[in-house]
mmCIF file of C-alpha atoms in Angstrom:
data_model
loop_
_atom_site.group_PDB
_atom_site.id
_atom_site.type_symbol
_atom_site.label_atom_id
_atom_site.label_comp_id
_atom_site.label_asym_id
_atom_site.label_seq_id
_atom_site.Cartn_x
_atom_site.Cartn_y
_atom_site.Cartn_z
ATOM 1 C CA MET O 1 0.000 0.000 0.000
ATOM 2 C CA ALA O 2 0.983 3.680 0.068
ATOM 3 C CA GLY O 3 2.766 4.355 3.311
ATOM 4 C CA GLN O 4 3.173 2.159 6.326
ATOM 5 C CA GLY O 5 0.797 2.394 9.268
ATOM 6 C CA THR O 6 1.707 3.133 12.867
ATOM 7 C CA TYR O 7 -0.366 3.304 16.032
ATOM 8 C CA VAL O 8 -0.565 6.491 18.067
ATOM 9 C CA GLU O 9 -2.514 6.062 21.301
ATOM 10 C CA GLU O 10 -4.117 2.966 19.795
ATOM 11 C CA SER O 11 -5.274 4.779 16.646
ATOM 12 C CA PHE O 12 -3.925 4.250 13.141
ATOM 13 C CA GLU O 13 -1.670 6.920 11.645
ATOM 14 C CA ARG O 14 -0.301 6.604 8.113
ATOM 15 C CA ASP O 15 3.398 7.166 7.522
ATOM 16 C CA THR O 16 3.507 9.870 4.859
ATOM 17 C CA ARG O 17 7.262 10.092 4.352
ATOM 18 C CA TYR O 18 7.744 9.719 0.618
ATOM 19 C CA ILE O 19 10.676 10.000 -1.751
ATOM 20 C CA PRO O 20 11.002 13.752 -2.439
ATOM 21 C CA THR O 21 12.118 13.610 -6.081
ATOM 22 C CA ARG O 22 9.573 13.995 -8.890
ATOM 23 C CA ILE O 23 9.366 13.393 -12.618
ATOM 24 C CA THR O 24 8.721 16.763 -14.251
ATOM 25 C CA ALA O 25 8.698 18.165 -17.755
ATOM 26 C CA ASP O 26 11.926 20.102 -17.189
ATOM 27 C CA GLY O 27 13.552 17.732 -14.698
ATOM 28 C CA ARG O 28 13.707 20.463 -12.052
ATOM 29 C CA ASP O 29 12.897 18.067 -9.217
ATOM 30 C CA GLY O 30 15.316 15.323 -10.087
ATOM 31 C CA PHE O 31 14.037 13.504 -13.162
ATOM 32 C CA PRO O 32 12.780 14.641 -16.581
ATOM 33 C CA VAL O 33 9.726 13.209 -18.291
ATOM 34 C CA GLU O 34 10.898 10.810 -21.002
ATOM 35 C CA ALA O 35 8.984 8.289 -23.072
ATOM 36 C CA GLY O 36 9.974 4.714 -22.290
ATOM 37 C CA ARG O 37 12.368 5.530 -19.456
ATOM 38 C CA TYR O 38 10.167 4.782 -16.462
ATOM 39 C CA ARG O 39 8.024 1.872 -15.271
ATOM 40 C CA LEU O 40 5.014 2.284 -12.995
ATOM 41 C CA ALA O 41 4.824 -0.461 -10.360
ATOM 42 C CA VAL O 42 1.331 -1.107 -8.990
ATOM 43 C CA SER O 43 -0.929 -3.694 -7.471
ATOM 44 C CA ARG O 44 -4.533 -4.031 -8.614
ATOM 45 C CA ALA O 45 -5.421 -4.546 -4.954
ATOM 46 C CA CYS O 46 -4.134 -1.219 -3.645
ATOM 47 C CA PRO O 47 -6.476 1.817 -3.748
ATOM 48 C CA TRP O 48 -3.570 4.281 -3.775
ATOM 49 C CA ALA O 49 -1.948 2.543 -6.742
ATOM 50 C CA HIS O 50 -5.346 2.216 -8.411
ATOM 51 C CA ARG O 51 -5.489 5.991 -8.780
ATOM 52 C CA THR O 52 -2.390 5.918 -10.952
ATOM 53 C CA THR O 53 -3.722 3.168 -13.222
ATOM 54 C CA ILE O 54 -6.917 5.137 -13.830
ATOM 55 C CA VAL O 55 -5.167 8.448 -14.561
ATOM 56 C CA ARG O 56 -2.538 6.755 -16.737
ATOM 57 C CA ARG O 57 -5.308 5.172 -18.817
ATOM 58 C CA LEU O 58 -7.531 8.266 -19.038
ATOM 59 C CA LEU O 59 -4.601 10.393 -20.246
ATOM 60 C CA GLY O 60 -3.306 7.740 -22.639
ATOM 61 C CA LEU O 61 0.142 7.352 -21.107
ATOM 62 C CA GLU O 62 0.293 3.578 -21.641
ATOM 63 C CA THR O 63 2.567 3.867 -24.670
ATOM 64 C CA VAL O 64 5.186 5.987 -22.873
ATOM 65 C CA LEU O 65 4.986 4.647 -19.313
ATOM 66 C CA SER O 66 4.969 0.863 -18.988
ATOM 67 C CA MET O 67 3.372 -0.841 -16.001
ATOM 68 C CA ALA O 68 4.545 -3.637 -13.700
ATOM 69 C CA VAL O 69 1.724 -5.367 -11.832
ATOM 70 C CA ALA O 70 2.567 -7.038 -8.532
ATOM 71 C CA GLY O 71 0.466 -9.862 -7.179
ATOM 72 C CA PRO O 72 -2.310 -9.087 -4.715
ATOM 73 C CA THR O 73 -0.610 -10.584 -1.661
ATOM 74 C CA HIS O 74 2.742 -9.908 -0.071
ATOM 75 C CA ASP O 75 4.674 -10.586 3.106
ATOM 76 C CA SER O 76 6.277 -8.101 5.478
ATOM 77 C CA ASP O 77 9.257 -7.889 3.137
ATOM 78 C CA SER O 78 7.915 -6.722 -0.214
ATOM 79 C CA TRP O 79 5.366 -6.677 -2.989
ATOM 80 C CA THR O 80 6.342 -9.396 -5.454
ATOM 81 C CA PHE O 81 5.973 -9.931 -9.190
ATOM 82 C CA ASP O 82 4.572 -13.432 -8.840
ATOM 83 C CA LEU O 83 2.070 -12.862 -11.677
ATOM 84 C CA ASP O 84 4.907 -12.780 -14.216
ATOM 85 C CA PRO O 85 6.580 -15.870 -15.709
ATOM 86 C CA GLY O 86 9.212 -17.107 -13.292
ATOM 87 C CA GLY O 87 8.070 -14.547 -10.727
ATOM 88 C CA VAL O 88 10.290 -11.856 -12.269
ATOM 89 C CA ASP O 89 9.181 -8.570 -13.814
ATOM 90 C CA PRO O 90 10.189 -8.832 -17.484
ATOM 91 C CA VAL O 91 11.399 -5.233 -17.770
ATOM 92 C CA LEU O 92 12.963 -4.570 -14.373
ATOM 93 C CA GLY O 93 14.341 -8.087 -14.017
ATOM 94 C CA ILE O 94 13.480 -8.262 -10.332
ATOM 95 C CA ALA O 95 11.264 -10.557 -8.277
ATOM 96 C CA LYS O 96 10.582 -8.085 -5.475
ATOM 97 C CA LEU O 97 9.805 -4.393 -5.652
ATOM 98 C CA LYS O 98 12.046 -4.096 -2.604
ATOM 99 C CA ASP O 99 15.030 -4.588 -4.932
ATOM 100 C CA ALA O 100 14.235 -1.297 -6.705
ATOM 101 C CA TYR O 101 13.924 0.513 -3.389
ATOM 102 C CA GLU O 102 17.186 -0.920 -2.086
ATOM 103 C CA ALA O 103 18.941 0.133 -5.300
ATOM 104 C CA ARG O 104 18.528 3.740 -4.174
ATOM 105 C CA PRO O 105 21.737 5.255 -2.749
ATOM 106 C CA ASP O 106 19.934 6.859 0.196
ATOM 107 C CA GLY O 107 18.801 3.608 1.798
ATOM 108 C CA TYR O 108 15.122 4.619 1.852
ATOM 109 C CA LYS O 109 13.612 3.177 5.052
ATOM 110 C CA PRO O 110 9.877 3.872 5.434
ATOM 111 C CA GLY O 111 8.843 0.753 3.505
ATOM 112 C CA VAL O 112 8.132 -0.868 0.148
ATOM 113 C CA THR O 113 4.972 0.751 -1.174
ATOM 114 C CA VAL O 114 2.932 0.952 -4.346
ATOM 115 C CA PRO O 115 2.557 2.908 -6.490
ATOM 116 C CA ALA O 116 6.204 3.460 -7.271
ATOM 117 C CA ILE O 117 7.873 4.666 -10.452
ATOM 118 C CA VAL O 118 11.178 3.016 -11.301
ATOM 119 C CA ASP O 119 13.852 4.497 -13.553
ATOM 120 C CA THR O 120 14.667 1.594 -15.857
ATOM 121 C CA THR O 121 18.115 3.054 -16.625
ATOM 122 C CA THR O 122 19.216 2.622 -13.004
ATOM 123 C CA GLY O 123 16.670 0.185 -11.582
ATOM 124 C CA GLN O 124 15.908 2.620 -8.765
ATOM 125 C CA VAL O 125 12.551 3.861 -7.478
ATOM 126 C CA VAL O 126 12.478 7.613 -8.124
ATOM 127 C CA THR O 127 9.084 8.489 -6.649
ATOM 128 C CA ASN O 128 6.419 6.818 -4.529
ATOM 129 C CA ASP O 129 4.395 9.887 -3.548
ATOM 130 C CA PHE O 130 1.024 8.588 -4.729
ATOM 131 C CA ALA O 131 -0.821 11.904 -4.392
ATOM 132 C CA GLN O 132 1.776 13.848 -6.378
ATOM 133 C CA ILE O 133 2.226 11.166 -9.045
ATOM 134 C CA THR O 134 -1.276 11.549 -10.480
ATOM 135 C CA LEU O 135 -1.118 15.346 -10.368
ATOM 136 C CA ASP O 136 2.184 15.183 -12.250
ATOM 137 C CA PHE O 137 0.638 12.855 -14.829
ATOM 138 C CA SER O 138 -1.894 15.630 -15.491
ATOM 139 C CA THR O 139 0.432 18.632 -15.399
ATOM 140 C CA GLU O 140 3.956 17.437 -16.246
ATOM 141 C CA TRP O 141 3.364 14.644 -18.790
ATOM 142 C CA THR O 142 1.201 16.788 -21.091
ATOM 143 C CA ALA O 143 3.502 16.299 -24.082
ATOM 144 C CA PHE O 144 2.499 12.643 -24.096
ATOM 145 C CA HIS O 145 -1.222 12.912 -23.390
ATOM 146 C CA ARG O 146 -3.389 11.199 -26.001
ATOM 147 C CA ASP O 147 -5.445 13.275 -28.409
ATOM 148 C CA ASN O 148 -8.661 14.461 -26.746
ATOM 149 C CA ALA O 149 -7.460 13.502 -23.268
ATOM 150 C CA PRO O 150 -9.577 14.999 -20.480
ATOM 151 C CA ASP O 151 -8.313 17.722 -18.180
ATOM 152 C CA LEU O 152 -8.455 15.993 -14.803
ATOM 153 C CA TYR O 153 -6.936 18.905 -12.902
ATOM 154 C CA PRO O 154 -8.233 22.082 -14.566
ATOM 155 C CA GLU O 155 -6.386 25.128 -13.351
ATOM 156 C CA ALA O 156 -9.518 27.147 -12.583
ATOM 157 C CA LEU O 157 -10.832 24.425 -10.269
ATOM 158 C CA ARG O 158 -7.621 23.310 -8.564
ATOM 159 C CA ALA O 159 -8.254 25.052 -5.254
ATOM 160 C CA GLU O 160 -11.671 23.389 -4.924
ATOM 161 C CA ILE O 161 -10.384 20.023 -6.126
ATOM 162 C CA ASP O 162 -7.570 20.156 -3.572
ATOM 163 C CA GLU O 163 -9.971 21.104 -0.778
ATOM 164 C CA VAL O 164 -12.468 18.321 -1.565
ATOM 165 C CA ALA O 165 -9.715 15.773 -2.151
ATOM 166 C CA GLU O 166 -8.148 16.544 1.234
ATOM 167 C CA LEU O 167 -11.467 16.026 3.020
ATOM 168 C CA ILE O 168 -11.937 12.740 1.193
ATOM 169 C CA TYR O 169 -8.398 11.624 2.028
ATOM 170 C CA GLN O 170 -8.632 12.388 5.719
ATOM 171 C CA ASP O 171 -12.140 11.088 6.360
ATOM 172 C CA VAL O 172 -12.760 8.431 3.691
ATOM 173 C CA ASN O 173 -9.610 7.154 1.941
ATOM 174 C CA ASN O 174 -7.659 6.982 5.182
ATOM 175 C CA GLY O 175 -10.765 6.874 7.343
ATOM 176 C CA VAL O 176 -11.575 3.271 6.465
ATOM 177 C CA TYR O 177 -8.066 2.301 7.579
ATOM 178 C CA ARG O 178 -8.514 4.134 10.866
ATOM 179 C CA CYS O 179 -11.594 2.006 11.431
ATOM 180 C CA GLY O 180 -9.984 -1.243 10.369
ATOM 181 C CA PHE O 181 -6.754 -0.879 12.306
ATOM 182 C CA ALA O 182 -8.058 0.896 15.396
ATOM 183 C CA GLY O 183 -6.458 -0.487 18.529
ATOM 184 C CA LYS O 184 -9.223 0.317 20.969
ATOM 185 C CA GLN O 185 -12.980 0.868 20.901
ATOM 186 C CA GLU O 186 -12.883 4.621 21.390
ATOM 187 C CA SER O 187 -10.522 5.141 18.443
ATOM 188 C CA TYR O 188 -12.614 2.880 16.237
ATOM 189 C CA GLU O 189 -15.887 4.633 17.050
ATOM 190 C CA LYS O 190 -14.365 8.061 16.469
ATOM 191 C CA ALA O 191 -13.060 6.970 13.048
ATOM 192 C CA TYR O 192 -16.373 5.267 12.223
ATOM 193 C CA ASP O 193 -18.417 8.379 13.024
ATOM 194 C CA ARG O 194 -16.033 10.591 11.068
ATOM 195 C CA LEU O 195 -16.174 8.281 8.042
ATOM 196 C CA PHE O 196 -19.945 8.102 7.848
ATOM 197 C CA ALA O 197 -20.402 11.805 8.534
ATOM 198 C CA ARG O 198 -18.258 12.481 5.457
ATOM 199 C CA LEU O 199 -20.095 9.874 3.377
ATOM 200 C CA ASP O 200 -23.385 11.551 4.337
ATOM 201 C CA TRP O 201 -21.885 14.886 3.278
ATOM 202 C CA LEU O 202 -20.908 13.353 -0.052
ATOM 203 C CA GLU O 203 -24.415 11.918 -0.494
ATOM 204 C CA GLU O 204 -25.803 15.416 -0.102
ATOM 205 C CA ARG O 205 -23.205 17.048 -2.356
ATOM 206 C CA LEU O 206 -23.671 14.534 -5.161
ATOM 207 C CA ALA O 207 -27.473 14.517 -5.027
ATOM 208 C CA THR O 208 -27.624 17.566 -7.305
ATOM 209 C CA GLN O 209 -24.385 17.340 -9.289
ATOM 210 C CA ARG O 210 -22.954 14.472 -11.285
ATOM 211 C CA TYR O 211 -19.321 14.955 -10.280
ATOM 212 C CA LEU O 212 -17.578 16.287 -7.200
ATOM 213 C CA VAL O 213 -16.151 19.487 -8.703
ATOM 214 C CA GLY O 214 -17.413 21.118 -11.882
ATOM 215 C CA GLU O 215 -19.148 19.390 -14.773
ATOM 216 C CA THR O 216 -16.549 16.755 -15.616
ATOM 217 C CA ILE O 217 -14.515 14.000 -14.002
ATOM 218 C CA THR O 218 -11.578 15.389 -12.040
ATOM 219 C CA GLU O 219 -8.829 14.136 -9.767
ATOM 220 C CA ALA O 220 -11.271 14.383 -6.838
ATOM 221 C CA ASP O 221 -13.619 11.798 -8.366
ATOM 222 C CA ILE O 222 -10.768 9.382 -9.006
ATOM 223 C CA ARG O 223 -9.589 9.640 -5.406
ATOM 224 C CA LEU O 224 -13.059 8.893 -4.057
ATOM 225 C CA PHE O 225 -13.822 6.095 -6.515
ATOM 226 C CA THR O 226 -10.945 3.842 -5.488
ATOM 227 C CA THR O 227 -12.291 3.697 -1.931
ATOM 228 C CA LEU O 228 -15.938 3.335 -2.942
ATOM 229 C CA VAL O 229 -15.236 0.448 -5.304
ATOM 230 C CA ARG O 230 -13.671 -1.494 -2.393
ATOM 231 C CA PHE O 231 -16.286 -0.577 0.168
ATOM 232 C CA ASP O 232 -18.755 -3.466 0.068
ATOM 233 C CA ALA O 233 -16.160 -6.073 -0.913
ATOM 234 C CA VAL O 234 -13.735 -5.197 1.882
ATOM 235 C CA TYR O 235 -14.271 -2.181 4.099
ATOM 236 C CA HIS O 236 -17.856 -2.876 5.178
ATOM 237 C CA GLY O 237 -17.003 -6.210 6.790
ATOM 238 C CA HIS O 238 -13.237 -6.537 7.055
ATOM 239 C CA PHE O 239 -12.714 -2.995 8.373
ATOM 240 C CA LYS O 240 -15.995 -2.887 10.364
ATOM 241 C CA CYS O 241 -17.369 0.075 8.374
ATOM 242 C CA ASN O 242 -20.805 -1.432 8.662
ATOM 243 C CA ARG O 243 -23.360 1.292 9.317
ATOM 244 C CA SER O 244 -24.327 1.034 5.656
ATOM 245 C CA LYS O 245 -23.118 -0.755 2.577
ATOM 246 C CA LEU O 246 -22.311 1.406 -0.417
ATOM 247 C CA SER O 247 -25.244 -0.276 -2.156
ATOM 248 C CA GLU O 248 -27.487 1.073 0.638
ATOM 249 C CA MET O 249 -26.422 4.694 0.070
ATOM 250 C CA PRO O 250 -28.449 5.532 -3.030
ATOM 251 C CA VAL O 251 -26.634 8.624 -4.268
ATOM 252 C CA LEU O 252 -23.099 7.344 -3.717
ATOM 253 C CA TRP O 253 -24.009 3.939 -5.134
ATOM 254 C CA ALA O 254 -25.378 5.495 -8.331
ATOM 255 C CA TYR O 255 -22.379 7.844 -8.546
ATOM 256 C CA ALA O 256 -19.925 4.969 -8.113
ATOM 257 C CA ARG O 257 -21.710 2.879 -10.772
ATOM 258 C CA ASP O 258 -21.637 5.848 -13.148
ATOM 259 C CA LEU O 259 -17.862 6.035 -12.796
ATOM 260 C CA PHE O 260 -17.411 2.249 -12.910
ATOM 261 C CA GLN O 261 -19.202 2.145 -16.263
ATOM 262 C CA THR O 262 -17.028 4.971 -17.627
ATOM 263 C CA PRO O 263 -14.024 3.751 -19.683
ATOM 264 C CA GLY O 264 -10.892 3.941 -17.559
ATOM 265 C CA PHE O 265 -12.582 3.070 -14.277
ATOM 266 C CA GLY O 266 -14.279 -0.336 -14.212
ATOM 267 C CA ASP O 267 -11.813 -1.717 -16.713
ATOM 268 C CA THR O 268 -9.031 -1.173 -14.155
ATOM 269 C CA VAL O 269 -10.825 -2.961 -11.264
ATOM 270 C CA ASN O 270 -9.946 -6.508 -10.230
ATOM 271 C CA PHE O 271 -12.234 -7.571 -7.386
ATOM 272 C CA GLU O 272 -10.472 -10.895 -6.882
ATOM 273 C CA HIS O 273 -7.138 -9.151 -6.318
ATOM 274 C CA ILE O 274 -8.788 -6.657 -3.968
ATOM 275 C CA LYS O 275 -10.356 -9.335 -1.777
ATOM 276 C CA ALA O 276 -7.300 -11.584 -1.819
ATOM 277 C CA HIS O 277 -5.066 -8.788 -0.592
ATOM 278 C CA TYR O 278 -7.096 -7.550 2.333
ATOM 279 C CA TYR O 279 -8.346 -10.891 3.619
ATOM 280 C CA GLU O 280 -5.114 -12.859 3.129
ATOM 281 C CA VAL O 281 -2.528 -10.250 4.117
ATOM 282 C CA HIS O 282 -4.253 -8.679 7.126
ATOM 283 C CA THR O 283 -4.090 -11.771 9.321
ATOM 284 C CA ASP O 284 -4.125 -9.619 12.441
ATOM 285 C CA ILE O 285 -7.711 -8.751 11.481
ATOM 286 C CA ASN O 286 -8.597 -11.989 9.652
ATOM 287 C CA PRO O 287 -6.480 -14.761 11.260
ATOM 288 C CA THR O 288 -7.944 -17.560 9.121
ATOM 289 C CA ALA O 289 -7.076 -15.723 5.868
ATOM 290 C CA ILE O 290 -10.363 -17.003 4.408
ATOM 291 C CA VAL O 291 -11.471 -14.876 1.455
ATOM 292 C CA PRO O 292 -15.245 -14.372 1.152
ATOM 293 C CA LYS O 293 -16.980 -15.415 -2.056
ATOM 294 C CA GLY O 294 -19.249 -12.374 -2.140
ATOM 295 C CA PRO O 295 -20.519 -9.871 -2.724
ATOM 296 C CA ASP O 296 -21.924 -10.389 -6.225
ATOM 297 C CA PRO O 297 -20.254 -7.675 -8.339
ATOM 298 C CA SER O 298 -22.791 -7.722 -11.180
ATOM 299 C CA GLY O 299 -24.696 -4.821 -9.604
ATOM 300 C CA TRP O 300 -21.919 -2.521 -10.774
ATOM 301 C CA LEU O 301 -23.285 -2.897 -14.306
ATOM 302 C CA THR O 302 -26.873 -1.857 -13.531
ATOM 303 C CA GLU O 303 -28.340 1.449 -14.721
ATOM 304 C CA HIS O 304 -27.491 4.459 -12.584
ATOM 305 C CA GLY O 305 -29.502 7.322 -14.088
ATOM 306 C CA ARG O 306 -26.852 9.931 -13.317
ATOM 307 C CA GLU O 307 -26.932 11.302 -16.880
ATOM 308 C CA ALA O 308 -30.045 13.249 -15.871
ATOM 309 C CA LEU O 309 -27.848 15.538 -13.765
ATOM 310 C CA GLY O 310 -25.983 16.723 -16.863
ATOM 311 C CA GLY O 311 -22.251 17.063 -17.070
ATOM 312 C CA MET O 312 -19.897 15.378 -19.502
ATOM 313 C CA PRO O 313 -17.456 12.741 -18.224
ATOM 314 C CA PHE O 314 -14.539 13.928 -20.363
ATOM 315 C CA GLY O 315 -15.602 17.492 -21.045
ATOM 316 C CA GLN O 316 -14.483 18.456 -24.541
ATOM 317 C CA GLY O 317 -12.304 15.353 -24.649
ATOM 318 C CA ALA O 318 -13.144 11.774 -25.530
ATOM 319 C CA PRO O 319 -13.046 8.414 -23.747
ATOM 320 C CA PRO O 320 -9.878 6.323 -23.914
ATOM 321 C CA GLY O 321 -9.627 3.473 -26.398
ATOM 322 C CA SER O 322 -9.305 -0.209 -25.686
ATOM 323 C CA VAL O 323 -7.327 -1.439 -22.716
ATOM 324 C CA ALA O 324 -3.696 -2.100 -23.634
ATOM 325 C CA ALA O 325 -2.871 -5.708 -24.448
ATOM 326 C CA GLY O 326 -1.832 -7.605 -21.348
ATOM 327 C CA GLU O 327 -3.442 -5.093 -18.995
ATOM 328 C CA GLU O 328 -6.989 -6.462 -19.140
ATOM 329 C CA VAL O 329 -8.884 -7.282 -15.945
ATOM 330 C CA PRO O 330 -11.635 -9.912 -15.569
ATOM 331 C CA SER O 331 -14.916 -8.706 -17.058
ATOM 332 C CA LEU O 332 -18.147 -8.614 -15.075
ATOM 333 C CA GLU O 333 -20.238 -9.125 -18.207
ATOM 334 C CA GLN O 334 -20.641 -12.851 -17.548
ATOM 335 C CA ASP O 335 -22.283 -12.014 -14.215
ATOM 336 C CA ARG O 336 -24.866 -9.787 -15.804
ATOM 337 C CA GLY O 337 -28.178 -11.578 -15.620
#
């Protein structure tokens, strides 16, 4: 995941120490944008990495930024490339993402996290700051955006996007983890109340507008979606976020289905990887490591009716094309009654 967790007075606090270098158009922060030089390491299970796979696809960066997909489970040591033949990433030539972290000269210590971008010329991770990575995809990689790519971080709306995204991060994205890893009842209940208060706020906000900020999909929507898509499958039960299922919150459920059915969103979701990660890796919460069969994901394909609120998913842009070969995820079509 993005950042390691610690416990402060029995409550969960995320370690937010990230590698300070960035990949920018002019290289001012350490590394210049170059086609083919870097490889994005992700896991389909991780919500923080999921953001990068969505933005990469929406902007059409697949041809210039390759992607390494780690398996859904890992040990305390590292994410591993066990999905690849021989358990070795074919481009980086490593079995563990830890190898790319340890190749750094500074001996980076906070932990092996995804997403991470590796410089293939040195084999070193150059950035793992998940929040900055997607913003840089939108603002620094513009020379390589596909034709008719959407503007996910429009300059006129950035202040509002940042404000909404921060609320979502604190109360929802990280809030579910505060519930799941709370060390005592009081901490859990405080996190639980904070989470559902924010979800109620989002229900109200999205009742009259199709997207979180403005008339199109923005960075804020992507950041909320990756938590919502995991909510019923994982957070409701595994993390004890059980006041309501997503499917019992009518506005958020319709909003999430609207995004899921938009190219670039549902076609990056792998529910089996998501469930395998949380239920098999978090043995402190789920000691048996049994992975539940449900819930039935076919509801994600049902009509949502959000078009009536107006708005255009990609603004003046257009949807992305087909998923790149080798990057497909299991389809839900067979589950559609």
